[in-house]
PDB file of C-alpha atoms and ligand atoms in Angstrom:
ATOM      1  CA  MET A  24       0.016   0.010   0.020  1.00  0.00           C
ATOM      2  CA  VAL A  25       1.263   3.427  -0.918  1.00  0.00           C
ATOM      3  CA  TYR A  26       0.766   5.954   1.883  1.00  0.00           C
ATOM      4  CA  PRO A  27       0.432   9.688   1.196  1.00  0.00           C
ATOM      5  CA  ILE A  28       3.623  11.413   2.294  1.00  0.00           C
ATOM      6  CA  VAL A  29       3.112  13.710   5.233  1.00  0.00           C
ATOM      7  CA  ALA A  30       4.005  17.276   4.309  1.00  0.00           C
ATOM      8  CA  TYR A  31       6.077  19.843   6.125  1.00  0.00           C
ATOM      9  CA  GLY A  32       4.073  21.566   8.876  1.00  0.00           C
ATOM     10  CA  ASP A  33       2.604  18.326  10.337  1.00  0.00           C
ATOM     11  CA  PRO A  34       3.598  18.019  14.064  1.00  0.00           C
ATOM     12  CA  VAL A  35       4.373  14.294  13.484  1.00  0.00           C
ATOM     13  CA  LEU A  36       7.529  15.313  11.654  1.00  0.00           C
ATOM     14  CA  ARG A  37       8.780  17.136  14.825  1.00  0.00           C
ATOM     15  CA  LYS A  38       8.261  14.220  17.204  1.00  0.00           C
ATOM     16  CA  ARG A  39      10.903  11.687  18.354  1.00  0.00           C
ATOM     17  CA  GLY A  40       9.838   8.240  17.164  1.00  0.00           C
ATOM     18  CA  GLU A  41       9.170   5.365  19.499  1.00  0.00           C
ATOM     19  CA  GLU A  42      10.779   1.963  19.418  1.00  0.00           C
ATOM     20  CA  VAL A  43       8.959  -0.879  17.660  1.00  0.00           C
ATOM     21  CA  ASP A  44       8.902  -4.637  17.840  1.00  0.00           C
ATOM     22  CA  PRO A  45      10.900  -5.667  14.759  1.00  0.00           C
ATOM     23  CA  GLN A  46       9.327  -9.080  14.576  1.00  0.00           C
ATOM     24  CA  ALA A  47       5.641  -7.989  14.820  1.00  0.00           C
ATOM     25  CA  GLU A  48       3.546  -8.753  11.773  1.00  0.00           C
ATOM     26  CA  GLU A  49       2.426  -5.056  11.598  1.00  0.00           C
ATOM     27  CA  THR A  50       6.065  -3.992  11.485  1.00  0.00           C
ATOM     28  CA  ARG A  51       6.746  -6.232   8.522  1.00  0.00           C
ATOM     29  CA  LYS A  52       3.760  -4.895   6.700  1.00  0.00           C
ATOM     30  CA  MET A  53       4.704  -1.331   7.448  1.00  0.00           C
ATOM     31  CA  VAL A  54       8.222  -1.784   6.140  1.00  0.00           C
ATOM     32  CA  GLU A  55       6.818  -3.255   2.891  1.00  0.00           C
ATOM     33  CA  ASP A  56       4.471  -0.251   2.554  1.00  0.00           C
ATOM     34  CA  MET A  57       7.318   2.169   3.277  1.00  0.00           C
ATOM     35  CA  PHE A  58       9.432   0.691   0.462  1.00  0.00           C
ATOM     36  CA  GLU A  59       6.466   0.887  -1.841  1.00  0.00           C
ATOM     37  CA  THR A  60       5.703   4.497  -0.885  1.00  0.00           C
ATOM     38  CA  MET A  61       9.350   5.533  -1.285  1.00  0.00           C
ATOM     39  CA  GLU A  62       9.603   3.920  -4.683  1.00  0.00           C
ATOM     40  CA  ASN A  63       6.347   5.462  -5.840  1.00  0.00           C
ATOM     41  CA  ALA A  64       7.743   8.881  -5.023  1.00  0.00           C
ATOM     42  CA  HIS A  65      11.198   8.083  -6.454  1.00  0.00           C
ATOM     43  CA  GLY A  66      12.855   8.767  -3.132  1.00  0.00           C
ATOM     44  CA  VAL A  67      16.203   7.479  -1.753  1.00  0.00           C
ATOM     45  CA  GLY A  68      15.011   7.205   1.785  1.00  0.00           C
ATOM     46  CA  LEU A  69      11.852   7.394   3.868  1.00  0.00           C
ATOM     47  CA  ALA A  70      11.186   7.497   7.589  1.00  0.00           C
ATOM     48  CA  ALA A  71       8.084   6.296   9.420  1.00  0.00           C
ATOM     49  CA  PRO A  72       7.080   9.879  10.579  1.00  0.00           C
ATOM     50  CA  GLN A  73       6.714  10.707   6.849  1.00  0.00           C
ATOM     51  CA  ILE A  74       3.784   8.254   6.636  1.00  0.00           C
ATOM     52  CA  GLY A  75       2.375   9.695   9.844  1.00  0.00           C
ATOM     53  CA  LYS A  76       3.787   7.091  12.279  1.00  0.00           C
ATOM     54  CA  SER A  77       6.003   8.298  15.068  1.00  0.00           C
ATOM     55  CA  LEU A  78       8.236   5.225  15.096  1.00  0.00           C
ATOM     56  CA  ARG A  79      11.938   4.457  14.849  1.00  0.00           C
ATOM     57  CA  ILE A  80      11.987   2.912  11.383  1.00  0.00           C
ATOM     58  CA  PHE A  81      13.457   4.146   8.150  1.00  0.00           C
ATOM     59  CA  VAL A  82      14.165   2.565   4.769  1.00  0.00           C
ATOM     60  CA  VAL A  83      16.785   3.563   2.213  1.00  0.00           C
ATOM     61  CA  ASP A  84      17.420   2.706  -1.427  1.00  0.00           C
ATOM     62  CA  THR A  85      20.246   4.562  -3.003  1.00  0.00           C
ATOM     63  CA  SER A  86      19.895   3.126  -6.510  1.00  0.00           C
ATOM     64  CA  GLY A  87      18.313   6.505  -7.562  1.00  0.00           C
ATOM     65  CA  PHE A  88      21.781   8.111  -7.254  1.00  0.00           C
ATOM     66  CA  VAL A  89      23.324   5.709  -9.854  1.00  0.00           C
ATOM     67  CA  GLU A  90      23.364   6.937 -13.396  1.00  0.00           C
ATOM     68  CA  SER A  91      25.508   4.124 -14.781  1.00  0.00           C
ATOM     69  CA  GLU A  92      26.684   0.843 -13.394  1.00  0.00           C
ATOM     70  CA  GLU A  93      30.366   1.705 -14.165  1.00  0.00           C
ATOM     71  CA  ALA A  94      30.084   4.919 -12.144  1.00  0.00           C
ATOM     72  CA  ASP A  95      28.839   3.092  -9.079  1.00  0.00           C
ATOM     73  CA  GLU A  96      31.979   3.164  -7.048  1.00  0.00           C
ATOM     74  CA  GLU A  97      30.221   3.429  -3.707  1.00  0.00           C
ATOM     75  CA  GLY A  98      27.963   0.316  -4.338  1.00  0.00           C
ATOM     76  CA  LEU A  99      24.789   2.457  -4.294  1.00  0.00           C
ATOM     77  CA  ALA A 100      22.897   0.465  -6.906  1.00  0.00           C
ATOM     78  CA  ASP A 101      22.039  -2.397  -4.604  1.00  0.00           C
ATOM     79  CA  PHE A 102      21.991  -0.615  -1.257  1.00  0.00           C
ATOM     80  CA  ARG A 103      18.404  -1.210  -0.168  1.00  0.00           C
ATOM     81  CA  LYS A 104      17.789  -1.655   3.498  1.00  0.00           C
ATOM     82  CA  VAL A 105      15.578  -1.197   6.508  1.00  0.00           C
ATOM     83  CA  PHE A 106      16.817   0.216   9.818  1.00  0.00           C
ATOM     84  CA  ILE A 107      14.636  -0.616  12.879  1.00  0.00           C
ATOM     85  CA  ASN A 108      15.286   1.019  16.250  1.00  0.00           C
ATOM     86  CA  PRO A 109      18.464   2.631  15.101  1.00  0.00           C
ATOM     87  CA  VAL A 110      20.744   4.356  17.624  1.00  0.00           C
ATOM     88  CA  LYS A 111      23.413   6.678  16.302  1.00  0.00           C
ATOM     89  CA  GLU A 112      26.649   5.881  18.095  1.00  0.00           C
ATOM     90  CA  ASP A 113      29.180   8.103  16.324  1.00  0.00           C
ATOM     91  CA  GLU A 114      29.810  10.490  13.519  1.00  0.00           C
ATOM     92  CA  ASP A 115      33.334  10.905  12.232  1.00  0.00           C
ATOM     93  CA  GLY A 116      35.386  12.292   9.384  1.00  0.00           C
ATOM     94  CA  GLU A 117      35.515  15.583   7.564  1.00  0.00           C
ATOM     95  CA  PRO A 118      32.212  17.376   7.258  1.00  0.00           C
ATOM     96  CA  TRP A 119      31.191  17.852   3.626  1.00  0.00           C
ATOM     97  CA  LEU A 120      28.444  19.777   1.824  1.00  0.00           C
ATOM     98  CA  PHE A 121      25.732  17.982  -0.204  1.00  0.00           C
ATOM     99  CA  GLU A 122      22.517  19.364  -1.614  1.00  0.00           C
ATOM    100  CA  GLU A 123      19.658  17.582   0.141  1.00  0.00           C
ATOM    101  CA  GLY A 124      15.959  17.430  -0.507  1.00  0.00           C
ATOM    102  CA  CYS A 125      13.040  15.712   1.244  1.00  0.00           C
ATOM    103  CA  LEU A 126       9.883  14.016   0.038  1.00  0.00           C
ATOM    104  CA  SER A 127       7.992  15.919   2.812  1.00  0.00           C
ATOM    105  CA  ILE A 128       9.421  19.196   1.602  1.00  0.00           C
ATOM    106  CA  PRO A 129       9.091  19.192  -2.195  1.00  0.00           C
ATOM    107  CA  GLU A 130      10.988  21.788  -4.305  1.00  0.00           C
ATOM    108  CA  VAL A 131      13.109  22.936  -1.325  1.00  0.00           C
ATOM    109  CA  ARG A 132      16.700  21.924  -1.670  1.00  0.00           C
ATOM    110  CA  GLY A 133      19.815  23.117   0.061  1.00  0.00           C
ATOM    111  CA  GLU A 134      23.367  22.281   0.948  1.00  0.00           C
ATOM    112  CA  VAL A 135      23.769  20.589   4.272  1.00  0.00           C
ATOM    113  CA  SER A 136      27.070  19.957   6.032  1.00  0.00           C
ATOM    114  CA  ARG A 137      27.430  16.589   7.755  1.00  0.00           C
ATOM    115  CA  PRO A 138      30.370  14.452   8.875  1.00  0.00           C
ATOM    116  CA  GLU A 139      31.597  11.893   6.258  1.00  0.00           C
ATOM    117  CA  GLN A 140      30.864   8.777   8.393  1.00  0.00           C
ATOM    118  CA  VAL A 141      28.157   7.549  10.616  1.00  0.00           C
ATOM    119  CA  THR A 142      28.169   4.567  12.990  1.00  0.00           C
ATOM    120  CA  LEU A 143      24.944   3.078  14.238  1.00  0.00           C
ATOM    121  CA  ARG A 144      23.361   0.032  15.709  1.00  0.00           C
ATOM    122  CA  TYR A 145      19.941  -1.113  14.517  1.00  0.00           C
ATOM    123  CA  GLN A 146      17.778  -4.195  14.181  1.00  0.00           C
ATOM    124  CA  ASP A 147      16.498  -5.986  11.113  1.00  0.00           C
ATOM    125  CA  LEU A 148      13.105  -7.680  10.656  1.00  0.00           C
ATOM    126  CA  GLU A 149      14.293 -10.770  12.384  1.00  0.00           C
ATOM    127  CA  GLY A 150      15.164  -8.782  15.457  1.00  0.00           C
ATOM    128  CA  LYS A 151      18.887  -9.297  14.878  1.00  0.00           C
ATOM    129  CA  GLU A 152      21.082  -6.436  16.017  1.00  0.00           C
ATOM    130  CA  HIS A 153      23.694  -4.945  13.664  1.00  0.00           C
ATOM    131  CA  HIS A 154      26.537  -2.550  14.269  1.00  0.00           C
ATOM    132  CA  GLU A 155      27.766  -0.810  11.146  1.00  0.00           C
ATOM    133  CA  THR A 156      29.715   2.251   9.844  1.00  0.00           C
ATOM    134  CA  TYR A 157      28.776   3.902   6.636  1.00  0.00           C
ATOM    135  CA  GLY A 158      30.454   6.622   4.580  1.00  0.00           C
ATOM    136  CA  GLY A 159      29.760   8.825   1.598  1.00  0.00           C
ATOM    137  CA  LEU A 160      26.251   9.022   0.114  1.00  0.00           C
ATOM    138  CA  LYS A 161      25.090   6.017   2.098  1.00  0.00           C
ATOM    139  CA  ALA A 162      25.941   7.887   5.347  1.00  0.00           C
ATOM    140  CA  ARG A 163      24.344  11.022   3.929  1.00  0.00           C
ATOM    141  CA  VAL A 164      20.975   9.297   3.325  1.00  0.00           C
ATOM    142  CA  ILE A 165      21.132   7.549   6.762  1.00  0.00           C
ATOM    143  CA  GLN A 166      21.991  10.756   8.577  1.00  0.00           C
ATOM    144  CA  HIS A 167      18.998  12.485   6.893  1.00  0.00           C
ATOM    145  CA  GLU A 168      16.662   9.663   7.714  1.00  0.00           C
ATOM    146  CA  TYR A 169      17.929   9.303  11.240  1.00  0.00           C
ATOM    147  CA  ASP A 170      17.186  13.004  11.796  1.00  0.00           C
ATOM    148  CA  HIS A 171      13.538  12.299  10.823  1.00  0.00           C
ATOM    149  CA  ILE A 172      13.072   9.779  13.640  1.00  0.00           C
ATOM    150  CA  GLU A 173      14.530  12.308  16.005  1.00  0.00           C
ATOM    151  CA  GLY A 174      12.002  14.916  14.730  1.00  0.00           C
ATOM    152  CA  VAL A 175      14.559  16.952  12.878  1.00  0.00           C
ATOM    153  CA  LEU A 176      14.225  18.180   9.252  1.00  0.00           C
ATOM    154  CA  PHE A 177      17.093  19.033   6.883  1.00  0.00           C
ATOM    155  CA  THR A 178      15.924  22.612   6.657  1.00  0.00           C
ATOM    156  CA  GLU A 179      17.070  23.129  10.184  1.00  0.00           C
ATOM    157  CA  HIS A 180      20.658  22.563   9.022  1.00  0.00           C
ATOM    158  CA  LEU A 181      20.543  25.217   6.274  1.00  0.00           C
ATOM    159  CA  SER A 182      22.436  28.406   6.596  1.00  0.00           C
ATOM    160  CA  PRO A 183      20.418  31.349   8.048  1.00  0.00           C
ATOM    161  CA  LEU A 184      20.209  32.952   4.599  1.00  0.00           C
ATOM    162  CA  ARG A 185      18.980  29.793   2.843  1.00  0.00           C
ATOM    163  CA  LYS A 186      16.545  29.300   5.729  1.00  0.00           C
ATOM    164  CA  ARG A 187      15.065  32.760   5.135  1.00  0.00           C
ATOM    165  CA  MET A 188      14.940  32.095   1.379  1.00  0.00           C
ATOM    166  CA  ALA A 189      12.953  28.879   1.962  1.00  0.00           C
ATOM    167  CA  GLN A 190      10.352  30.458   4.257  1.00  0.00           C
ATOM    168  CA  LYS A 191       7.787  31.280   1.649  1.00  0.00           C
ATOM    169  CA  LYS A 192       7.950  27.831  -0.001  1.00  0.00           C
ATOM    170  CA  LEU A 193       7.730  26.161   3.383  1.00  0.00           C
ATOM    171  CA  LYS A 194       4.577  28.110   4.124  1.00  0.00           C
ATOM    172  CA  ASN A 195       3.078  27.150   0.846  1.00  0.00           C
ATOM    173  CA  ILE A 196       3.822  23.491   1.417  1.00  0.00           C
ATOM    174  CA  ALA A 197       2.213  23.578   4.885  1.00  0.00           C
ATOM    175  CA  ALA A 198      -0.813  25.157   3.351  1.00  0.00           C
ATOM    176  CA  GLY A 199      -1.011  22.526   0.561  1.00  0.00           C
ATOM    177  CA  LYS A 200      -0.291  25.170  -2.117  1.00  0.00           C
ATOM    178  CA  ILE A 201       2.063  22.947  -4.122  1.00  0.00           C
ATOM    179  CA  LYS A 202       1.912  20.498  -7.011  1.00  0.00           C
ATOM    180  CA  VAL A 203       3.545  17.208  -6.476  1.00  0.00           C
ATOM    181  CA  SER A 204       3.804  14.088  -8.581  1.00  0.00           C
ATOM    182  CA  TYR A 205       2.969  11.804  -5.647  1.00  0.00           C
ATOM    183  CA  ARG A 206       0.123  11.908  -3.072  1.00  0.00           C
ATOM    184  CA  MET A 207       0.771  14.011   0.018  1.00  0.00           C
ATOM    185  CA  GLN A 208      -1.160  14.664   3.200  1.00  0.00           C
ATOM    186  CA  PHE A 209      -1.138  18.337   4.112  1.00  0.00           C
ATOM    187  CA  PRO A 210      -1.583  19.531   7.712  1.00  0.00           C
ATOM    188  CA  LYS A 211      -4.620  21.694   6.878  1.00  0.00           C
ATOM    189  CA  SER A 212      -6.444  18.997   4.887  1.00  0.00           C
ATOM    190  CA  LYS A 213      -6.667  16.729   7.950  1.00  0.00           C
ATOM    191  CA  ARG A 214      -9.132  19.004   9.711  1.00  0.00           C
TER     192      ARG A 214
HETATM  193 ZN1   ZN B 326      13.417  13.745   4.419  1.00  0.00          ZN
END
């Protein structure tokens, strides 16, 4: 099932997600739906709050970054994964700028500085615990999605000038005054 993606302005995007039971049937179903919803919107990552659920789950699929197989030095083409109850343990390496966007904040993009590496532990759908370090674009997507389950949006990391420039667009998104190719749920349309 494809969920509508919750738009900027909805309080669920500002809440810290709660832990889930990785082996529960509803978790498995939700993860399936999250992959489907992300693919439908051509995203590279999606976190549970973006489908209106304040839970610590996110999915990533970085194949969208790959233009040709030969250019896939980071192994992005087959990096498709679910992170359940992730805990960020460390960030390391030189901070670098990368232009980020977000399915909940269409048409707003901006350069965000984040450390090159991230180390986290998380569970898979079998409840097995993993402890892994990622770098480059994999780390970038994970850091962005991890922020979501902490109630943080990438726009908070923008420079003060870029933040000011984005204000009008953000207001329009929250009011539902935007055209998007995928289905969204706007804060005002709920009432
Ligand atoms: Zn996002």
